[in-house]
Amino acid sequence: MQNYLHINDLDNLQETVKEAVELKKNELKFNFIGKDKTICLLFFNNSLRTRLSTQKAAQNLGLNCIVMNFGSEGWQLEFEDGTVMDQGKSEHVKEAAKVIAQYCDIVAIRAFASLTDKEADKAEQVLESFRKYAGIPVVNMESATGHPLQALADAITMEEFKVSHKPKVVLSWAPHPRALPHAVANSFVEMMQLQDADFVITHPEGYELDPEITKNSKIEYNQEKALENADFVYVKNWSSFKDYGKVVNKDASWMITVDKMSLTNNGKFMHCLPVRRNVIVTDEVIDSNNSIVIQQANNRTYAAQIVMKKIVENL
Ligand code: CP
């Protein structure tokens, strides 16, 4: 594999999930393949899980790992061509990407959506600039429109916990006080479109995701109806796509409660974390035995590790 920018960069999702589940049983089995290779993790935004799990995954493969909080410690980057750089931005991505590429063999990037400029976000300016100028493999650690490492970890987690061959999986919007990006939901939808499952998206009107991503996925505006007999309830907030980046509804009745979970088929509660308790989900649900959010976060290591393994093998 050259880059991991999107879940579709995997040749075969199901095979990759199986490989990751095997790798998890003996996570140091390939601890020699990264010898004398270096991955550089660049964070333009905050992180807990992505930062630590990706570092751990790199260590498990014997890769050297350099981490930089680019958003707070790097020079402010210019991304536009031909700009007269006489304002706040100190360095062009053309130089920055080429310089960074001399220090490592793979670069991984976290750069969230602006949520103010839909077209720039859709163009994936940061990720695409590094892909264009760095000339080394690039890994997406959550970009403007996608979080494919999270989606792969979610697929691994569902493989481990599923009780039927074709589970019912519900992606439910839940309220949040702030405007959040679409990346996690987008990648979850794209991952589910590759799965043999009964998949339903539920959200209030006005929170439709990008129709180019949801395509023919089923959308049910009645949350309780959507939750009926669900095996997995994947909960996430996102802001409006149509009224781009706006919070158009904070309807607290969409919070996931024990009563809502009682409609499911003893369904598992999933969330990518971080999560706001008693806003997105009640304490009772997230603290219950049916909550698999901690196991889901653990699988971030094996998602990152299988992706890096495939890239290192191709260097
Ligand atoms: N789920 C996830 O990406 O977590 P962090 O933002 O903490 O990395």
Short mmCIF file of C-alpha atoms and ligand atoms in Angstrom, two decimals:
data_model
loop_
_atom_site.label_atom_id
_atom_site.label_comp_id
_atom_site.label_asym_id
_atom_site.label_seq_id
_atom_site.Cartn_x
_atom_site.Cartn_y
_atom_site.Cartn_z
CA MET A 1 0.00 0.00 0.00
CA GLN A 2 1.31 3.45 -0.95
CA ASN A 3 -0.83 5.82 1.14
CA TYR A 4 -3.66 5.43 3.65
CA LEU A 5 -5.84 8.44 3.03
CA HIS A 6 -9.20 6.68 2.73
CA ILE A 7 -10.71 3.33 3.76
CA ASN A 8 -10.77 2.41 0.06
CA ASP A 9 -6.96 2.48 0.02
CA LEU A 10 -7.20 -1.00 1.57
CA ASP A 11 -7.24 -3.71 -1.10
CA ASN A 12 -9.80 -5.69 0.90
CA LEU A 13 -11.41 -4.48 4.14
CA GLN A 14 -12.51 -7.91 5.38
CA GLU A 15 -9.08 -9.45 4.80
CA THR A 16 -7.40 -6.50 6.53
CA VAL A 17 -9.72 -6.84 9.53
CA LYS A 18 -8.85 -10.54 9.80
CA GLU A 19 -5.12 -9.74 9.56
CA ALA A 20 -5.50 -7.12 12.32
CA VAL A 21 -7.35 -9.56 14.59
CA GLU A 22 -4.49 -12.06 14.08
CA LEU A 23 -1.85 -9.37 14.66
CA LYS A 24 -3.54 -8.43 17.94
CA LYS A 25 -2.89 -11.96 19.26
CA ASN A 26 0.86 -11.41 18.85
CA GLU A 27 1.42 -7.70 18.42
CA LEU A 28 5.23 -7.95 18.41
CA LYS A 29 5.36 -10.63 15.70
CA PHE A 30 6.60 -8.11 13.11
CA ASN A 31 8.69 -5.95 15.44
CA PHE A 32 11.64 -6.09 13.02
CA ILE A 33 10.03 -4.81 9.82
CA GLY A 34 10.35 -1.12 10.74
CA LYS A 35 14.07 -1.33 11.59
CA ASP A 36 15.94 1.77 10.42
CA LYS A 37 12.69 3.34 9.18
CA THR A 38 11.01 6.40 10.67
CA ILE A 39 7.43 7.65 10.78
CA CYS A 40 6.72 11.30 11.56
CA LEU A 41 3.33 12.12 13.16
CA LEU A 42 2.22 15.72 12.58
CA PHE A 43 -0.68 17.00 14.66
CA PHE A 44 -2.38 20.20 13.54
CA ASN A 45 -5.10 19.42 16.13
CA ASN A 46 -5.45 17.81 19.55
CA SER A 47 -5.51 14.05 20.14
CA LEU A 48 -5.33 11.39 22.80
CA ARG A 49 -6.12 8.05 21.13
CA THR A 50 -4.67 8.72 17.70
CA ARG A 51 -1.42 10.06 19.05
CA LEU A 52 -0.76 7.29 21.58
CA SER A 53 -2.12 4.34 19.58
CA THR A 54 -0.22 5.31 16.43
CA GLN A 55 3.02 5.70 18.42
CA LYS A 56 2.42 2.35 20.06
CA ALA A 57 1.69 0.72 16.70
CA ALA A 58 4.92 2.16 15.28
CA GLN A 59 6.91 0.84 18.26
CA ASN A 60 5.31 -2.60 17.84
CA LEU A 61 6.71 -2.68 14.28
CA GLY A 62 10.15 -1.44 15.36
CA LEU A 63 9.61 1.89 13.57
CA ASN A 64 11.25 5.03 14.91
CA CYS A 65 8.55 7.59 15.63
CA ILE A 66 8.89 11.40 15.67
CA VAL A 67 5.88 13.39 16.89
CA MET A 68 5.29 17.10 16.39
CA ASN A 69 2.37 19.24 17.53
CA PHE A 70 2.49 21.24 14.32
CA GLY A 71 -0.57 23.31 15.16
CA SER A 72 1.00 24.82 18.29
CA GLU A 73 4.75 24.36 17.71
CA GLY A 74 5.29 24.56 13.93
CA TRP A 75 5.45 27.61 11.70
CA GLN A 76 2.07 28.65 10.34
CA LEU A 77 1.87 27.15 6.85
CA GLU A 78 0.73 28.75 3.61
CA PHE A 79 -1.05 26.36 1.25
CA GLU A 80 -2.08 28.63 -1.66
CA ASP A 81 0.10 28.96 -4.76
CA GLY A 82 1.47 32.36 -5.70
CA THR A 83 0.63 34.09 -2.42
CA VAL A 84 2.62 37.16 -1.38
CA MET A 85 3.56 35.87 2.06
CA ASP A 86 3.67 39.23 3.85
CA GLN A 87 1.04 38.33 6.47
CA GLY A 88 1.08 35.85 9.39
CA LYS A 89 2.10 32.66 7.60
CA SER A 90 5.83 31.97 7.76
CA GLU A 91 6.45 28.90 5.62
CA HIS A 92 4.96 27.38 2.48
CA VAL A 93 3.86 23.77 2.58
CA LYS A 94 6.01 23.15 -0.53
CA GLU A 95 9.20 23.58 1.52
CA ALA A 96 7.81 22.19 4.79
CA ALA A 97 6.62 18.92 3.22
CA LYS A 98 9.89 18.36 1.33
CA VAL A 99 11.98 19.12 4.41
CA ILE A 100 9.93 16.79 6.64
CA ALA A 101 10.21 14.03 4.02
CA GLN A 102 14.02 14.10 4.41
CA TYR A 103 13.68 13.18 8.09
CA CYS A 104 11.33 10.21 7.73
CA ASP A 105 10.00 7.45 5.47
CA ILE A 106 6.28 7.88 6.21
CA VAL A 107 4.39 10.98 7.33
CA ALA A 108 1.06 10.81 9.19
CA ILE A 109 -1.11 13.89 9.47
CA ARG A 110 -4.03 15.09 11.59
CA ALA A 111 -5.69 18.22 10.21
CA PHE A 112 -9.36 18.79 10.97
CA ALA A 113 -11.96 20.55 8.84
CA SER A 114 -12.22 24.32 9.06
CA LEU A 115 -16.04 23.94 8.99
CA THR A 116 -16.12 27.41 7.42
CA ASP A 117 -15.08 26.65 3.82
CA LYS A 118 -16.85 23.58 2.46
CA GLU A 119 -14.96 23.50 -0.83
CA ALA A 120 -11.51 23.83 0.80
CA ASP A 121 -12.43 21.12 3.29
CA LYS A 122 -13.68 18.84 0.51
CA ALA A 123 -10.42 19.44 -1.36
CA GLU A 124 -8.44 18.18 1.69
CA GLN A 125 -5.93 21.01 1.35
CA VAL A 126 -3.50 19.93 4.08
CA LEU A 127 -3.49 16.19 3.41
CA GLU A 128 -3.37 16.63 -0.36
CA SER A 129 -0.54 19.19 -0.16
CA PHE A 130 1.60 16.75 1.83
CA ARG A 131 0.71 13.93 -0.58
CA LYS A 132 1.69 16.16 -3.49
CA TYR A 133 4.92 17.65 -2.15
CA ALA A 134 6.36 15.18 0.40
CA GLY A 135 6.91 12.35 -2.08
CA ILE A 136 6.70 9.72 0.69
CA PRO A 137 3.71 7.67 1.93
CA VAL A 138 1.06 9.68 3.79
CA VAL A 139 -1.30 8.35 6.47
CA ASN A 140 -4.54 10.13 7.39
CA MET A 141 -4.87 10.48 11.19
CA GLU A 142 -8.19 12.42 10.67
CA SER A 143 -8.54 14.94 7.95
CA ALA A 144 -11.23 17.42 6.95
CA THR A 145 -13.51 14.74 5.55
CA GLY A 146 -12.36 11.37 6.88
CA HIS A 147 -10.94 9.35 9.75
CA PRO A 148 -10.10 6.01 8.11
CA LEU A 149 -7.93 4.71 10.98
CA GLN A 150 -10.94 5.10 13.27
CA ALA A 151 -13.20 3.37 10.73
CA LEU A 152 -10.80 0.44 10.45
CA ALA A 153 -10.65 0.15 14.26
CA ASP A 154 -14.47 0.21 14.28
CA ALA A 155 -14.58 -2.60 11.71
CA ILE A 156 -12.14 -4.68 13.79
CA THR A 157 -14.27 -4.08 16.91
CA MET A 158 -17.50 -5.12 15.19
CA GLU A 159 -15.80 -8.25 13.84
CA GLU A 160 -14.84 -9.16 17.42
CA PHE A 161 -18.28 -8.49 18.94
CA LYS A 162 -20.73 -9.48 16.20
CA VAL A 163 -23.10 -12.33 17.02
CA SER A 164 -24.70 -12.74 13.61
CA HIS A 165 -23.26 -12.99 10.11
CA LYS A 166 -25.19 -9.91 8.93
CA PRO A 167 -25.62 -7.55 11.91
CA LYS A 168 -27.87 -4.53 12.02
CA VAL A 169 -25.69 -1.45 12.50
CA VAL A 170 -27.11 2.00 13.26
CA LEU A 171 -25.15 5.24 12.98
CA SER A 172 -27.01 7.73 15.15
CA TRP A 173 -26.46 11.47 15.40
CA ALA A 174 -26.57 12.76 19.00
CA PRO A 175 -26.58 16.32 20.34
CA HIS A 176 -23.46 18.32 21.18
CA PRO A 177 -22.98 21.95 22.21
CA ARG A 178 -20.27 22.67 19.62
CA ALA A 179 -19.97 22.27 15.87
CA LEU A 180 -18.08 19.06 15.13
CA PRO A 181 -16.64 17.79 11.82
CA HIS A 182 -18.13 15.05 9.63
CA ALA A 183 -14.92 13.01 9.32
CA VAL A 184 -15.71 10.15 11.72
CA ALA A 185 -19.27 9.74 10.44
CA ASN A 186 -18.13 9.91 6.79
CA SER A 187 -15.50 7.21 7.21
CA PHE A 188 -17.86 5.03 9.24
CA VAL A 189 -20.45 5.25 6.42
CA GLU A 190 -17.81 4.46 3.79
CA MET A 191 -16.56 1.51 5.83
CA MET A 192 -20.10 0.17 6.35
CA GLN A 193 -20.77 0.37 2.61
CA LEU A 194 -18.04 -2.28 2.26
CA GLN A 195 -19.65 -4.58 4.85
CA ASP A 196 -22.35 -7.24 4.64
CA ALA A 197 -24.70 -5.60 7.15
CA ASP A 198 -28.12 -4.02 7.53
CA PHE A 199 -26.89 -0.43 7.87
CA VAL A 200 -29.09 2.53 8.84
CA ILE A 201 -28.17 6.18 9.43
CA THR A 202 -30.45 8.19 11.73
CA HIS A 203 -30.36 11.93 12.42
CA PRO A 204 -32.73 14.89 12.66
CA GLU A 205 -33.65 16.66 9.42
CA GLY A 206 -30.94 19.16 8.54
CA TYR A 207 -28.08 16.85 9.54
CA GLU A 208 -27.84 14.93 6.26
CA LEU A 209 -24.22 14.01 5.56
CA ASP A 210 -22.60 14.66 2.18
CA PRO A 211 -24.86 12.79 -0.30
CA GLU A 212 -21.75 11.91 -2.34
CA ILE A 213 -20.69 9.83 0.71
CA THR A 214 -24.01 8.43 1.94
CA LYS A 215 -25.00 7.47 -1.66
CA ASN A 216 -27.68 4.78 -1.32
CA SER A 217 -27.25 4.14 2.42
CA LYS A 218 -30.59 3.94 4.24
CA ILE A 219 -31.58 7.06 6.21
CA GLU A 220 -34.32 6.86 8.87
CA TYR A 221 -35.34 10.14 10.53
CA ASN A 222 -37.12 8.36 13.39
CA GLN A 223 -34.30 7.41 15.80
CA GLU A 224 -36.38 4.92 17.81
CA LYS A 225 -37.51 3.12 14.65
CA ALA A 226 -33.90 2.99 13.42
CA LEU A 227 -32.70 1.49 16.72
CA GLU A 228 -35.17 -1.42 16.65
CA ASN A 229 -33.22 -4.73 16.75
CA ALA A 230 -29.86 -3.04 16.22
CA ASP A 231 -26.79 -5.15 17.06
CA PHE A 232 -24.47 -2.11 17.09
CA VAL A 233 -25.37 1.49 17.89
CA TYR A 234 -22.59 3.80 16.71
CA VAL A 235 -23.19 7.27 18.09
CA LYS A 236 -21.58 10.49 16.91
CA ASN A 237 -22.39 14.15 16.65
CA TRP A 238 -21.70 16.11 13.51
CA SER A 239 -22.60 19.62 12.37
CA SER A 240 -24.81 20.39 9.40
CA PHE A 241 -23.30 19.67 5.98
CA LYS A 242 -25.92 21.63 4.03
CA ASP A 243 -25.74 24.68 6.33
CA TYR A 244 -22.04 23.99 6.48
CA GLY A 245 -20.51 23.72 9.94
CA LYS A 246 -23.59 25.06 11.74
CA VAL A 247 -25.33 23.59 14.80
CA VAL A 248 -28.92 23.68 13.54
CA ASN A 249 -30.46 21.56 16.32
CA LYS A 250 -29.32 20.51 19.82
CA ASP A 251 -32.36 18.31 20.46
CA ALA A 252 -31.53 16.57 23.77
CA SER A 253 -34.12 13.87 23.04
CA TRP A 254 -31.54 12.33 20.62
CA MET A 255 -29.20 11.44 23.52
CA ILE A 256 -28.67 7.67 23.84
CA THR A 257 -30.40 6.38 26.98
CA VAL A 258 -31.13 2.98 28.53
CA ASP A 259 -34.69 3.21 27.14
CA LYS A 260 -33.31 3.72 23.62
CA MET A 261 -30.87 0.82 24.00
CA SER A 262 -33.75 -1.39 25.20
CA LEU A 263 -35.18 -1.16 21.64
CA THR A 264 -32.08 -2.89 20.26
CA ASN A 265 -31.10 -6.54 19.99
CA ASN A 266 -29.00 -6.34 23.18
CA GLY A 267 -27.01 -3.88 21.03
CA LYS A 268 -23.46 -2.79 21.67
CA PHE A 269 -22.84 0.91 22.23
CA MET A 270 -19.95 2.37 20.22
CA HIS A 271 -18.38 5.85 20.09
CA CYS A 272 -14.97 6.93 18.78
CA LEU A 273 -14.29 9.05 21.92
CA PRO A 274 -13.84 11.61 23.34
CA VAL A 275 -17.50 11.66 24.36
CA ARG A 276 -19.54 14.11 26.44
CA ARG A 277 -21.37 12.08 29.07
CA ASN A 278 -25.04 12.89 29.64
CA VAL A 279 -25.07 14.96 26.44
CA ILE A 280 -24.34 12.30 23.80
CA VAL A 281 -24.98 9.26 26.03
CA THR A 282 -26.09 8.69 29.61
CA ASP A 283 -23.69 7.38 32.26
CA GLU A 284 -25.84 4.25 32.55
CA VAL A 285 -25.31 3.31 28.90
CA ILE A 286 -21.61 4.10 28.59
CA ASP A 287 -20.88 2.37 31.92
CA SER A 288 -22.93 -0.72 30.99
CA ASN A 289 -21.53 -4.07 29.88
CA ASN A 290 -22.88 -3.37 26.40
CA SER A 291 -20.58 -0.38 25.97
CA ILE A 292 -17.50 -1.36 23.93
CA VAL A 293 -15.89 2.07 23.64
CA ILE A 294 -12.74 1.07 25.54
CA GLN A 295 -12.21 -2.03 23.39
CA GLN A 296 -12.85 0.16 20.33
CA ALA A 297 -10.12 2.60 21.42
CA ASN A 298 -7.75 -0.32 22.01
CA ASN A 299 -8.26 -1.43 18.42
CA ARG A 300 -6.89 1.90 17.20
CA THR A 301 -3.43 0.39 17.82
CA TYR A 302 -4.09 -2.63 15.60
CA ALA A 303 -5.74 -0.55 12.89
CA ALA A 304 -2.69 1.73 12.75
CA GLN A 305 -0.31 -1.22 13.00
CA ILE A 306 -1.80 -3.19 10.10
CA VAL A 307 -1.87 -0.04 7.94
CA MET A 308 1.77 0.84 8.74
CA LYS A 309 2.82 -2.77 8.19
CA LYS A 310 1.32 -2.72 4.68
CA ILE A 311 3.04 0.59 3.91
CA VAL A 312 6.45 -0.45 5.32
CA GLU A 313 6.33 -3.69 3.31
CA ASN A 314 5.96 -1.54 0.19
CA LEU A 315 8.77 0.95 0.93
N1 CP B 1 -11.08 8.92 18.26
C1 CP B 1 -10.02 9.71 18.14
O1 CP B 1 -9.52 9.99 17.02
O2 CP B 1 -9.54 10.17 19.34
P1 CP B 1 -8.49 11.35 19.52
O3 CP B 1 -9.12 12.60 18.90
O4 CP B 1 -8.28 11.48 20.99
O5 CP B 1 -7.24 11.00 18.79
#
